[in-house]
């Protein structure tokens, strides 16, 4: 199977760019180092891509197989093994939270969609915590999750946010299914499905209905001095933060405000606001647990084998409509899907 050179961090470069300009060296220096590290990792990923997928490991089990490593603020992966699946809780809460976040994502995919881990073959889930010196990001490197400690009082401990772990592991699900190319609209779709299922991981764990959910990605990640609630909002793209240090959330809600840029792989973390909001509209129109109808439509679209790696928003929208019809017939679901895409400016002919 073809492997794309995807390197998917949770904190987009436009936020780190702003932080790198901060007058506070305790913020600007780690932000600059994080940007440099991300650029280096992105290049390494490109070189190593094509070496093939991580091999499926054994018979799929209904229990996750999690291992947590500690990089001890160094840049070497995976670091020292500090926690195995059957170990008692660690003293380090970051280890326990990473373990729990991997478990919440595994449970969600298994119970909501019958998927056994991210490759559906029971892939063991590995995560490294305390990566780098004030590394202000989180990523899935094609084989494992890597979590930094954050940047000072601006970006806090990433293990605190279950939807961030759900987001990153969903990049693994996408990698082993539609393998959406990480550039332009297909890249924004790659980011969007990671946000959608990241949010659903949290909603499922909390038993929330669509109207109870916060629909935020990275809630609680910002320090108290930051004016913002999260990195992104599916409910109201463009409103997650507006802060002198971070700038303003640049996400559009509709195609009218689509952002053309060469940065961030063609704005993959920006234009994802459009398909994100389409999903939110479908889920809120249908009500109840978002993973049961809206989520099922999106999941079947992503994993069904018909979504092209270079799909654009219109291709994805058409396929969600076809999937809604085949799963639920001519009911509320297809009407919600058609209306949502039309509202975000991607009408389905
Ligand atoms: Zn991502």
PDB file of C-alpha atoms in Angstrom, residues 100-273:
ATOM      1  CA  UNK A 100      -6.245   6.721  29.028  1.00  0.00           C
ATOM      2  CA  UNK A 101      -6.428   8.783  25.830  1.00  0.00           C
ATOM      3  CA  UNK A 102      -5.171   5.877  23.710  1.00  0.00           C
ATOM      4  CA  UNK A 103      -7.716   3.632  25.435  1.00  0.00           C
ATOM      5  CA  UNK A 104     -10.596   6.066  24.884  1.00  0.00           C
ATOM      6  CA  UNK A 105      -9.788   6.215  21.171  1.00  0.00           C
ATOM      7  CA  UNK A 106      -9.450   2.427  20.884  1.00  0.00           C
ATOM      8  CA  UNK A 107     -12.809   1.932  22.678  1.00  0.00           C
ATOM      9  CA  UNK A 108     -14.553   4.501  20.542  1.00  0.00           C
ATOM     10  CA  UNK A 109     -13.511   2.943  17.229  1.00  0.00           C
ATOM     11  CA  UNK A 110     -14.250  -0.583  18.455  1.00  0.00           C
ATOM     12  CA  UNK A 111     -17.651   0.064  20.014  1.00  0.00           C
ATOM     13  CA  UNK A 112     -18.956   2.683  17.598  1.00  0.00           C
ATOM     14  CA  UNK A 113     -17.714   1.124  14.332  1.00  0.00           C
ATOM     15  CA  UNK A 114     -16.310  -2.348  15.133  1.00  0.00           C
ATOM     16  CA  UNK A 115     -12.826  -1.186  14.179  1.00  0.00           C
ATOM     17  CA  UNK A 116      -9.926  -2.943  15.887  1.00  0.00           C
ATOM     18  CA  UNK A 117      -7.363  -0.236  16.530  1.00  0.00           C
ATOM     19  CA  UNK A 118      -6.318   2.256  13.902  1.00  0.00           C
ATOM     20  CA  UNK A 119      -5.434  -0.290  11.210  1.00  0.00           C
ATOM     21  CA  UNK A 120      -8.428  -2.561  12.074  1.00  0.00           C
ATOM     22  CA  UNK A 121      -5.862  -5.310  12.686  1.00  0.00           C
ATOM     23  CA  UNK A 122      -5.184  -4.603  16.343  1.00  0.00           C
ATOM     24  CA  UNK A 123      -2.131  -2.392  15.874  1.00  0.00           C
ATOM     25  CA  UNK A 124      -0.482  -1.833  19.272  1.00  0.00           C
ATOM     26  CA  UNK A 125      -0.769   1.809  20.320  1.00  0.00           C
ATOM     27  CA  UNK A 126       2.440   3.493  21.365  1.00  0.00           C
ATOM     28  CA  UNK A 127       2.864   7.004  22.699  1.00  0.00           C
ATOM     29  CA  UNK A 128       5.853   9.012  23.868  1.00  0.00           C
ATOM     30  CA  UNK A 129       5.337  11.751  26.474  1.00  0.00           C
ATOM     31  CA  UNK A 130       7.693  14.575  27.524  1.00  0.00           C
ATOM     32  CA  UNK A 131       9.103  14.822  24.012  1.00  0.00           C
ATOM     33  CA  UNK A 132      11.624  17.642  23.454  1.00  0.00           C
ATOM     34  CA  UNK A 133      12.514  20.734  25.416  1.00  0.00           C
ATOM     35  CA  UNK A 134       9.252  22.696  25.757  1.00  0.00           C
ATOM     36  CA  UNK A 135       8.109  21.160  22.485  1.00  0.00           C
ATOM     37  CA  UNK A 136       4.801  22.868  21.742  1.00  0.00           C
ATOM     38  CA  UNK A 137       3.099  20.238  19.639  1.00  0.00           C
ATOM     39  CA  UNK A 138       1.737  16.705  19.282  1.00  0.00           C
ATOM     40  CA  UNK A 139       1.991  14.454  16.264  1.00  0.00           C
ATOM     41  CA  UNK A 140       1.413  11.020  14.805  1.00  0.00           C
ATOM     42  CA  UNK A 141       4.578  10.026  12.948  1.00  0.00           C
ATOM     43  CA  UNK A 142       3.073   7.151  11.004  1.00  0.00           C
ATOM     44  CA  UNK A 143       3.955   4.660  13.726  1.00  0.00           C
ATOM     45  CA  UNK A 144       3.272   6.246  17.090  1.00  0.00           C
ATOM     46  CA  UNK A 145       1.984   9.316  18.936  1.00  0.00           C
ATOM     47  CA  UNK A 146       4.411  11.884  20.241  1.00  0.00           C
ATOM     48  CA  UNK A 147       3.413  14.470  22.846  1.00  0.00           C
ATOM     49  CA  UNK A 148       5.366  17.524  23.936  1.00  0.00           C
ATOM     50  CA  UNK A 149       4.996  19.262  27.287  1.00  0.00           C
ATOM     51  CA  UNK A 150       3.788  22.540  25.800  1.00  0.00           C
ATOM     52  CA  UNK A 151       5.164  26.071  25.859  1.00  0.00           C
ATOM     53  CA  UNK A 152       5.316  27.841  29.207  1.00  0.00           C
ATOM     54  CA  UNK A 153       2.008  29.297  30.305  1.00  0.00           C
ATOM     55  CA  UNK A 154       0.665  29.507  26.745  1.00  0.00           C
ATOM     56  CA  UNK A 155       0.265  25.932  25.488  1.00  0.00           C
ATOM     57  CA  UNK A 156      -0.212  23.497  28.364  1.00  0.00           C
ATOM     58  CA  UNK A 157       0.276  19.723  28.658  1.00  0.00           C
ATOM     59  CA  UNK A 158      -1.189  18.043  25.575  1.00  0.00           C
ATOM     60  CA  UNK A 159      -2.053  14.805  27.390  1.00  0.00           C
ATOM     61  CA  UNK A 160      -4.889  16.773  29.081  1.00  0.00           C
ATOM     62  CA  UNK A 161      -6.963  16.769  25.917  1.00  0.00           C
ATOM     63  CA  UNK A 162      -8.606  13.457  24.872  1.00  0.00           C
ATOM     64  CA  UNK A 163      -9.756  14.887  21.526  1.00  0.00           C
ATOM     65  CA  UNK A 164      -6.144  15.745  20.673  1.00  0.00           C
ATOM     66  CA  UNK A 165      -5.149  12.093  21.100  1.00  0.00           C
ATOM     67  CA  UNK A 166      -8.277  11.029  19.168  1.00  0.00           C
ATOM     68  CA  UNK A 167      -7.353  13.497  16.428  1.00  0.00           C
ATOM     69  CA  UNK A 168      -3.801  12.205  16.062  1.00  0.00           C
ATOM     70  CA  UNK A 169      -4.761   8.525  16.084  1.00  0.00           C
ATOM     71  CA  UNK A 170      -7.412   9.256  13.462  1.00  0.00           C
ATOM     72  CA  UNK A 171      -4.571  10.376  11.184  1.00  0.00           C
ATOM     73  CA  UNK A 172      -3.460   6.754  11.539  1.00  0.00           C
ATOM     74  CA  UNK A 173      -6.946   5.507  10.590  1.00  0.00           C
ATOM     75  CA  UNK A 174      -6.915   7.763   7.515  1.00  0.00           C
ATOM     76  CA  UNK A 175      -3.399   6.625   6.642  1.00  0.00           C
ATOM     77  CA  UNK A 176      -4.561   3.001   6.551  1.00  0.00           C
ATOM     78  CA  UNK A 177      -7.807   3.748   4.657  1.00  0.00           C
ATOM     79  CA  UNK A 178      -8.484   6.651   2.246  1.00  0.00           C
ATOM     80  CA  UNK A 179      -4.919   7.926   2.716  1.00  0.00           C
ATOM     81  CA  UNK A 180      -5.989  11.474   1.836  1.00  0.00           C
ATOM     82  CA  UNK A 181      -3.075  13.463   0.404  1.00  0.00           C
ATOM     83  CA  UNK A 182      -1.860  16.035   2.882  1.00  0.00           C
ATOM     84  CA  UNK A 183      -2.179  19.103   0.705  1.00  0.00           C
ATOM     85  CA  UNK A 184      -4.934  21.535  -0.323  1.00  0.00           C
ATOM     86  CA  UNK A 185      -8.535  20.290  -0.077  1.00  0.00           C
ATOM     87  CA  UNK A 186      -7.676  16.598   0.376  1.00  0.00           C
ATOM     88  CA  UNK A 187      -5.292  17.682   3.146  1.00  0.00           C
ATOM     89  CA  UNK A 188      -8.000  19.824   4.746  1.00  0.00           C
ATOM     90  CA  UNK A 189     -10.298  16.765   4.596  1.00  0.00           C
ATOM     91  CA  UNK A 190      -7.540  14.724   6.266  1.00  0.00           C
ATOM     92  CA  UNK A 191      -7.392  17.336   9.041  1.00  0.00           C
ATOM     93  CA  UNK A 192     -11.176  17.595   9.213  1.00  0.00           C
ATOM     94  CA  UNK A 193     -11.871  13.885   9.690  1.00  0.00           C
ATOM     95  CA  UNK A 194      -9.196  13.896  12.425  1.00  0.00           C
ATOM     96  CA  UNK A 195     -11.088  16.740  14.157  1.00  0.00           C
ATOM     97  CA  UNK A 196     -14.478  15.075  13.621  1.00  0.00           C
ATOM     98  CA  UNK A 197     -13.471  11.722  15.095  1.00  0.00           C
ATOM     99  CA  UNK A 198     -11.275  13.392  17.730  1.00  0.00           C
ATOM    100  CA  UNK A 199     -14.361  15.249  18.956  1.00  0.00           C
ATOM    101  CA  UNK A 200     -16.455  12.059  18.730  1.00  0.00           C
ATOM    102  CA  UNK A 201     -13.893  10.187  20.883  1.00  0.00           C
ATOM    103  CA  UNK A 202     -14.522  12.752  23.608  1.00  0.00           C
ATOM    104  CA  UNK A 203     -18.305  12.811  23.094  1.00  0.00           C
ATOM    105  CA  UNK A 204     -18.447   9.007  23.242  1.00  0.00           C
ATOM    106  CA  UNK A 205     -16.330   8.860  26.412  1.00  0.00           C
ATOM    107  CA  UNK A 206     -18.575  11.444  28.100  1.00  0.00           C
ATOM    108  CA  UNK A 207     -21.825   9.998  26.705  1.00  0.00           C
ATOM    109  CA  UNK A 208     -22.726  13.389  25.251  1.00  0.00           C
ATOM    110  CA  UNK A 209     -25.399  14.175  22.696  1.00  0.00           C
ATOM    111  CA  UNK A 210     -24.698  16.596  19.844  1.00  0.00           C
ATOM    112  CA  UNK A 211     -26.211  19.517  21.736  1.00  0.00           C
ATOM    113  CA  UNK A 212     -24.258  18.729  24.931  1.00  0.00           C
ATOM    114  CA  UNK A 213     -20.862  18.504  23.211  1.00  0.00           C
ATOM    115  CA  UNK A 214     -18.437  21.451  23.147  1.00  0.00           C
ATOM    116  CA  UNK A 215     -17.299  20.641  19.569  1.00  0.00           C
ATOM    117  CA  UNK A 216     -13.847  21.980  20.441  1.00  0.00           C
ATOM    118  CA  UNK A 217     -10.426  20.609  19.545  1.00  0.00           C
ATOM    119  CA  UNK A 218      -7.812  21.225  22.211  1.00  0.00           C
ATOM    120  CA  UNK A 219     -10.163  22.515  24.914  1.00  0.00           C
ATOM    121  CA  UNK A 220      -8.156  23.392  28.006  1.00  0.00           C
ATOM    122  CA  UNK A 221      -4.817  23.553  26.166  1.00  0.00           C
ATOM    123  CA  UNK A 222      -4.383  27.302  26.541  1.00  0.00           C
ATOM    124  CA  UNK A 223      -3.041  28.867  29.697  1.00  0.00           C
ATOM    125  CA  UNK A 224      -5.335  31.131  31.750  1.00  0.00           C
ATOM    126  CA  UNK A 225      -3.895  34.353  30.282  1.00  0.00           C
ATOM    127  CA  UNK A 226      -4.827  33.383  26.722  1.00  0.00           C
ATOM    128  CA  UNK A 227      -8.075  34.673  25.259  1.00  0.00           C
ATOM    129  CA  UNK A 228      -9.398  31.530  23.680  1.00  0.00           C
ATOM    130  CA  UNK A 229     -11.144  28.263  24.450  1.00  0.00           C
ATOM    131  CA  UNK A 230      -9.372  25.816  22.118  1.00  0.00           C
ATOM    132  CA  UNK A 231      -7.387  25.415  18.894  1.00  0.00           C
ATOM    133  CA  UNK A 232     -10.487  24.962  16.747  1.00  0.00           C
ATOM    134  CA  UNK A 233     -14.273  24.856  16.940  1.00  0.00           C
ATOM    135  CA  UNK A 234     -16.421  22.703  14.665  1.00  0.00           C
ATOM    136  CA  UNK A 235     -19.549  24.480  15.830  1.00  0.00           C
ATOM    137  CA  UNK A 236     -18.228  27.981  15.133  1.00  0.00           C
ATOM    138  CA  UNK A 237     -15.028  27.906  13.068  1.00  0.00           C
ATOM    139  CA  UNK A 238     -13.014  31.127  13.401  1.00  0.00           C
ATOM    140  CA  UNK A 239     -14.063  31.783  17.016  1.00  0.00           C
ATOM    141  CA  UNK A 240     -11.804  29.447  19.026  1.00  0.00           C
ATOM    142  CA  UNK A 241      -9.316  32.184  20.025  1.00  0.00           C
ATOM    143  CA  UNK A 242      -8.569  35.857  19.500  1.00  0.00           C
ATOM    144  CA  UNK A 243      -5.487  36.804  21.454  1.00  0.00           C
ATOM    145  CA  UNK A 244      -2.588  39.252  21.110  1.00  0.00           C
ATOM    146  CA  UNK A 245      -0.054  36.405  21.470  1.00  0.00           C
ATOM    147  CA  UNK A 246      -1.819  33.852  19.246  1.00  0.00           C
ATOM    148  CA  UNK A 247      -3.583  36.014  16.707  1.00  0.00           C
ATOM    149  CA  UNK A 248      -7.145  35.240  15.686  1.00  0.00           C
ATOM    150  CA  UNK A 249      -8.527  31.832  14.728  1.00  0.00           C
ATOM    151  CA  UNK A 250      -8.379  31.970  10.879  1.00  0.00           C
ATOM    152  CA  UNK A 251     -10.797  29.122  10.135  1.00  0.00           C
ATOM    153  CA  UNK A 252     -13.557  29.777   7.589  1.00  0.00           C
ATOM    154  CA  UNK A 253     -17.075  28.352   7.952  1.00  0.00           C
ATOM    155  CA  UNK A 254     -18.044  28.442   4.273  1.00  0.00           C
ATOM    156  CA  UNK A 255     -16.417  28.384   0.827  1.00  0.00           C
ATOM    157  CA  UNK A 256     -16.903  32.172   0.571  1.00  0.00           C
ATOM    158  CA  UNK A 257     -14.014  32.572   3.011  1.00  0.00           C
ATOM    159  CA  UNK A 258     -11.818  29.723   1.701  1.00  0.00           C
ATOM    160  CA  UNK A 259      -8.182  30.680   2.351  1.00  0.00           C
ATOM    161  CA  UNK A 260      -5.634  30.277  -0.440  1.00  0.00           C
ATOM    162  CA  UNK A 261      -2.155  29.957   1.010  1.00  0.00           C
ATOM    163  CA  UNK A 262       1.013  27.987   0.355  1.00  0.00           C
ATOM    164  CA  UNK A 263       1.764  27.692   4.084  1.00  0.00           C
ATOM    165  CA  UNK A 264       0.554  24.795   6.217  1.00  0.00           C
ATOM    166  CA  UNK A 265       0.368  22.461   3.183  1.00  0.00           C
ATOM    167  CA  UNK A 266      -2.130  24.793   1.539  1.00  0.00           C
ATOM    168  CA  UNK A 267      -3.979  25.763   4.715  1.00  0.00           C
ATOM    169  CA  UNK A 268      -4.960  22.248   5.790  1.00  0.00           C
ATOM    170  CA  UNK A 269      -5.565  23.386   9.397  1.00  0.00           C
ATOM    171  CA  UNK A 270      -7.473  26.450   8.183  1.00  0.00           C
ATOM    172  CA  UNK A 271      -9.867  25.284   5.457  1.00  0.00           C
ATOM    173  CA  UNK A 272     -10.713  22.157   7.470  1.00  0.00           C
ATOM    174  CA  UNK A 273     -13.185  24.531   9.160  1.00  0.00           C
TER     175      UNK A 273
END
